[in-house]
Amino acid sequence: MDNLTPEQRRKNMQAIKSTATTQEVRLAKALWESGYRYRKNNKKIFGKPDLTFAKYKIAIFIDSEFFHGKDWETQQLRIKSNRDYWIPKIERNMKRDVEVNAFLIAKKWKVIRFWSKEVQKELDTCVAKIREEIESSKIKTEEKKS
């Protein structure tokens, strides 16, 4: 049973952003301050990654733990209200994530996914991982040219 009225629940759900979430903005700003330029939510790239480096074919997603099913086997048991809606929805999200990854990898993209809490708690580690991928891609690009 939901402990909020339908109107309160509707307002809560409307407040949840799908783009420019706090953690996406934090990661984007950290990358920008490090001198990296990217595209946000590029609709031309399948799956509309949160950040893309098209030159290096790197797609970055920052996933919410709830909506993308982190630790799903245990977390789904915690959903008490509206289970008939949330469980299929989150499982569809998880399936879509797998499909997006497979498609991009087949197109020779490097896919990097972070949980939002990972960005929140370990921002420097996330930036370092992206930096590594960019530098690795730069080397591969230069090797192809020579």
PDB file of C-alpha atoms in Angstrom:
ATOM      1  CA  MET A   1       0.000   0.000   0.000  1.00  0.00           C
ATOM      2  CA  ASP A   2       1.318   3.412  -0.982  1.00  0.00           C
ATOM      3  CA  ASN A   3       1.562   5.849   1.921  1.00  0.00           C
ATOM      4  CA  LEU A   4       1.212   8.872  -0.410  1.00  0.00           C
ATOM      5  CA  THR A   5      -1.949  10.143  -2.038  1.00  0.00           C
ATOM      6  CA  PRO A   6      -2.160   9.712  -5.826  1.00  0.00           C
ATOM      7  CA  GLU A   7      -1.549  13.448  -6.236  1.00  0.00           C
ATOM      8  CA  GLN A   8       1.568  13.364  -4.014  1.00  0.00           C
ATOM      9  CA  ARG A   9       2.879  10.287  -5.845  1.00  0.00           C
ATOM     10  CA  ARG A  10       2.275  11.958  -9.210  1.00  0.00           C
ATOM     11  CA  LYS A  11       4.242  15.050  -8.116  1.00  0.00           C
ATOM     12  CA  ASN A  12       7.099  12.884  -6.812  1.00  0.00           C
ATOM     13  CA  MET A  13       7.299  10.933 -10.059  1.00  0.00           C
ATOM     14  CA  GLN A  14       7.167  14.102 -12.181  1.00  0.00           C
ATOM     15  CA  ALA A  15      10.163  15.467 -10.286  1.00  0.00           C
ATOM     16  CA  ILE A  16      12.373  12.546 -11.347  1.00  0.00           C
ATOM     17  CA  LYS A  17      14.538  13.679 -14.234  1.00  0.00           C
ATOM     18  CA  SER A  18      15.597  11.488 -17.123  1.00  0.00           C
ATOM     19  CA  THR A  19      18.404  13.798 -18.273  1.00  0.00           C
ATOM     20  CA  ALA A  20      20.734  16.200 -16.507  1.00  0.00           C
ATOM     21  CA  THR A  21      20.479  14.361 -13.222  1.00  0.00           C
ATOM     22  CA  THR A  22      22.691  15.550 -10.392  1.00  0.00           C
ATOM     23  CA  GLN A  23      25.267  12.810 -10.969  1.00  0.00           C
ATOM     24  CA  GLU A  24      25.295  13.277 -14.761  1.00  0.00           C
ATOM     25  CA  VAL A  25      25.979  16.983 -14.253  1.00  0.00           C
ATOM     26  CA  ARG A  26      28.727  16.276 -11.694  1.00  0.00           C
ATOM     27  CA  LEU A  27      30.506  13.855 -14.043  1.00  0.00           C
ATOM     28  CA  ALA A  28      30.081  16.156 -17.051  1.00  0.00           C
ATOM     29  CA  LYS A  29      31.481  19.153 -15.148  1.00  0.00           C
ATOM     30  CA  ALA A  30      34.445  17.124 -13.883  1.00  0.00           C
ATOM     31  CA  LEU A  31      35.240  15.983 -17.422  1.00  0.00           C
ATOM     32  CA  TRP A  32      34.855  19.522 -18.776  1.00  0.00           C
ATOM     33  CA  GLU A  33      37.193  20.880 -16.092  1.00  0.00           C
ATOM     34  CA  SER A  34      39.701  18.192 -17.114  1.00  0.00           C
ATOM     35  CA  GLY A  35      39.604  19.538 -20.666  1.00  0.00           C
ATOM     36  CA  TYR A  36      37.415  16.838 -22.233  1.00  0.00           C
ATOM     37  CA  ARG A  37      34.659  17.870 -24.637  1.00  0.00           C
ATOM     38  CA  TYR A  38      31.640  15.671 -25.175  1.00  0.00           C
ATOM     39  CA  ARG A  39      28.057  15.642 -26.390  1.00  0.00           C
ATOM     40  CA  LYS A  40      25.211  15.210 -23.937  1.00  0.00           C
ATOM     41  CA  ASN A  41      22.242  12.946 -24.734  1.00  0.00           C
ATOM     42  CA  ASN A  42      23.197  12.607 -28.401  1.00  0.00           C
ATOM     43  CA  LYS A  43      20.018  11.430 -30.151  1.00  0.00           C
ATOM     44  CA  LYS A  44      22.038  10.244 -33.162  1.00  0.00           C
ATOM     45  CA  ILE A  45      23.645   7.511 -31.047  1.00  0.00           C
ATOM     46  CA  PHE A  46      21.468   4.479 -30.318  1.00  0.00           C
ATOM     47  CA  GLY A  47      20.339   4.442 -26.696  1.00  0.00           C
ATOM     48  CA  LYS A  48      20.925   8.213 -26.345  1.00  0.00           C
ATOM     49  CA  PRO A  49      23.949   7.933 -24.025  1.00  0.00           C
ATOM     50  CA  ASP A  50      24.281  10.520 -21.277  1.00  0.00           C
ATOM     51  CA  LEU A  51      27.709  11.558 -22.613  1.00  0.00           C
ATOM     52  CA  THR A  52      29.453  10.661 -25.874  1.00  0.00           C
ATOM     53  CA  PHE A  53      32.889  11.120 -27.325  1.00  0.00           C
ATOM     54  CA  ALA A  54      32.020  10.392 -30.962  1.00  0.00           C
ATOM     55  CA  LYS A  55      35.600  10.819 -32.184  1.00  0.00           C
ATOM     56  CA  TYR A  56      36.696   7.933 -29.951  1.00  0.00           C
ATOM     57  CA  LYS A  57      33.394   6.032 -30.103  1.00  0.00           C
ATOM     58  CA  ILE A  58      32.876   6.126 -26.341  1.00  0.00           C
ATOM     59  CA  ALA A  59      29.349   6.123 -24.898  1.00  0.00           C
ATOM     60  CA  ILE A  60      28.806   6.800 -21.198  1.00  0.00           C
ATOM     61  CA  PHE A  61      25.653   6.030 -19.232  1.00  0.00           C
ATOM     62  CA  ILE A  62      24.932   6.998 -15.624  1.00  0.00           C
ATOM     63  CA  ASP A  63      22.216   4.639 -14.395  1.00  0.00           C
ATOM     64  CA  SER A  64      19.915   5.050 -11.426  1.00  0.00           C
ATOM     65  CA  GLU A  65      20.118   2.072  -9.091  1.00  0.00           C
ATOM     66  CA  PHE A  66      16.339   1.820  -8.767  1.00  0.00           C
ATOM     67  CA  PHE A  67      15.276   2.305 -12.389  1.00  0.00           C
ATOM     68  CA  HIS A  68      18.044   0.121 -13.850  1.00  0.00           C
ATOM     69  CA  GLY A  69      17.809  -2.718 -11.336  1.00  0.00           C
ATOM     70  CA  LYS A  70      21.064  -2.726  -9.380  1.00  0.00           C
ATOM     71  CA  ASP A  71      21.222  -5.895  -7.228  1.00  0.00           C
ATOM     72  CA  TRP A  72      17.860  -6.777  -8.741  1.00  0.00           C
ATOM     73  CA  GLU A  73      17.405 -10.215  -7.192  1.00  0.00           C
ATOM     74  CA  THR A  74      17.345  -8.733  -3.703  1.00  0.00           C
ATOM     75  CA  GLN A  75      16.039  -5.252  -4.473  1.00  0.00           C
ATOM     76  CA  GLN A  76      12.871  -6.394  -6.212  1.00  0.00           C
ATOM     77  CA  LEU A  77      11.778  -7.922  -2.925  1.00  0.00           C
ATOM     78  CA  ARG A  78      11.891  -4.446  -1.371  1.00  0.00           C
ATOM     79  CA  ILE A  79       9.260  -3.080  -3.752  1.00  0.00           C
ATOM     80  CA  LYS A  80       6.079  -3.158  -1.714  1.00  0.00           C
ATOM     81  CA  SER A  81       3.599  -1.042  -3.654  1.00  0.00           C
ATOM     82  CA  ASN A  82       2.491  -1.284  -7.274  1.00  0.00           C
ATOM     83  CA  ARG A  83       4.671  -4.337  -7.919  1.00  0.00           C
ATOM     84  CA  ASP A  84       2.678  -5.214 -11.048  1.00  0.00           C
ATOM     85  CA  TYR A  85       3.915  -1.969 -12.578  1.00  0.00           C
ATOM     86  CA  TRP A  86       7.454  -1.560 -11.215  1.00  0.00           C
ATOM     87  CA  ILE A  87       8.871  -5.058 -11.612  1.00  0.00           C
ATOM     88  CA  PRO A  88       8.077  -5.379 -15.358  1.00  0.00           C
ATOM     89  CA  LYS A  89       9.147  -1.767 -15.954  1.00  0.00           C
ATOM     90  CA  ILE A  90      12.545  -2.186 -14.320  1.00  0.00           C
ATOM     91  CA  GLU A  91      13.085  -5.553 -16.018  1.00  0.00           C
ATOM     92  CA  ARG A  92      12.324  -3.892 -19.394  1.00  0.00           C
ATOM     93  CA  ASN A  93      14.879  -1.192 -18.550  1.00  0.00           C
ATOM     94  CA  MET A  94      17.482  -3.846 -17.724  1.00  0.00           C
ATOM     95  CA  LYS A  95      16.750  -5.708 -20.968  1.00  0.00           C
ATOM     96  CA  ARG A  96      16.984  -2.465 -22.956  1.00  0.00           C
ATOM     97  CA  ASP A  97      20.363  -1.688 -21.333  1.00  0.00           C
ATOM     98  CA  VAL A  98      21.686  -5.071 -22.508  1.00  0.00           C
ATOM     99  CA  GLU A  99      20.345  -4.445 -26.033  1.00  0.00           C
ATOM    100  CA  VAL A 100      21.860  -0.958 -26.198  1.00  0.00           C
ATOM    101  CA  ASN A 101      25.230  -2.269 -25.004  1.00  0.00           C
ATOM    102  CA  ALA A 102      25.198  -5.096 -27.566  1.00  0.00           C
ATOM    103  CA  PHE A 103      24.249  -2.770 -30.423  1.00  0.00           C
ATOM    104  CA  LEU A 104      26.908  -0.177 -29.612  1.00  0.00           C
ATOM    105  CA  ILE A 105      29.619  -2.788 -29.054  1.00  0.00           C
ATOM    106  CA  ALA A 106      28.734  -4.368 -32.419  1.00  0.00           C
ATOM    107  CA  LYS A 107      29.278  -0.910 -33.962  1.00  0.00           C
ATOM    108  CA  LYS A 108      32.739  -0.781 -32.316  1.00  0.00           C
ATOM    109  CA  TRP A 109      31.745   1.632 -29.553  1.00  0.00           C
ATOM    110  CA  LYS A 110      33.165   1.397 -26.061  1.00  0.00           C
ATOM    111  CA  VAL A 111      30.297   1.455 -23.552  1.00  0.00           C
ATOM    112  CA  ILE A 112      30.951   2.660 -20.018  1.00  0.00           C
ATOM    113  CA  ARG A 113      28.173   2.409 -17.442  1.00  0.00           C
ATOM    114  CA  PHE A 114      28.297   3.885 -13.971  1.00  0.00           C
ATOM    115  CA  TRP A 115      25.747   3.602 -11.192  1.00  0.00           C
ATOM    116  CA  SER A 116      24.709   7.049  -9.957  1.00  0.00           C
ATOM    117  CA  LYS A 117      26.009   6.249  -6.446  1.00  0.00           C
ATOM    118  CA  GLU A 118      29.350   5.303  -7.992  1.00  0.00           C
ATOM    119  CA  VAL A 119      29.604   8.771  -9.554  1.00  0.00           C
ATOM    120  CA  GLN A 120      28.438  10.342  -6.297  1.00  0.00           C
ATOM    121  CA  LYS A 121      30.988   8.552  -4.098  1.00  0.00           C
ATOM    122  CA  GLU A 122      33.905   7.915  -6.479  1.00  0.00           C
ATOM    123  CA  LEU A 123      33.844  10.764  -8.999  1.00  0.00           C
ATOM    124  CA  ASP A 124      37.636  10.819  -9.440  1.00  0.00           C
ATOM    125  CA  THR A 125      37.695   7.080 -10.178  1.00  0.00           C
ATOM    126  CA  CYS A 126      34.962   7.489 -12.795  1.00  0.00           C
ATOM    127  CA  VAL A 127      36.801  10.365 -14.473  1.00  0.00           C
ATOM    128  CA  ALA A 128      40.037   8.340 -14.426  1.00  0.00           C
ATOM    129  CA  LYS A 129      38.304   5.389 -16.118  1.00  0.00           C
ATOM    130  CA  ILE A 130      36.964   7.650 -18.870  1.00  0.00           C
ATOM    131  CA  ARG A 131      40.374   9.332 -19.249  1.00  0.00           C
ATOM    132  CA  GLU A 132      41.984   5.889 -19.658  1.00  0.00           C
ATOM    133  CA  GLU A 133      39.533   4.957 -22.402  1.00  0.00           C
ATOM    134  CA  ILE A 134      40.059   8.242 -24.239  1.00  0.00           C
ATOM    135  CA  GLU A 135      43.844   7.951 -24.054  1.00  0.00           C
ATOM    136  CA  SER A 136      43.673   4.321 -25.188  1.00  0.00           C
ATOM    137  CA  SER A 137      41.444   5.316 -28.108  1.00  0.00           C
ATOM    138  CA  LYS A 138      43.822   8.153 -29.051  1.00  0.00           C
ATOM    139  CA  ILE A 139      46.703   5.691 -29.259  1.00  0.00           C
ATOM    140  CA  LYS A 140      44.671   3.275 -31.405  1.00  0.00           C
ATOM    141  CA  THR A 141      43.605   6.122 -33.708  1.00  0.00           C
ATOM    142  CA  GLU A 142      47.217   7.273 -34.140  1.00  0.00           C
ATOM    143  CA  GLU A 143      48.381   3.709 -34.839  1.00  0.00           C
ATOM    144  CA  LYS A 144      45.805   3.358 -37.618  1.00  0.00           C
ATOM    145  CA  LYS A 145      47.028   6.593 -39.229  1.00  0.00           C
ATOM    146  CA  SER A 146      50.663   5.467 -39.378  1.00  0.00           C
TER     147      SER A 146
END
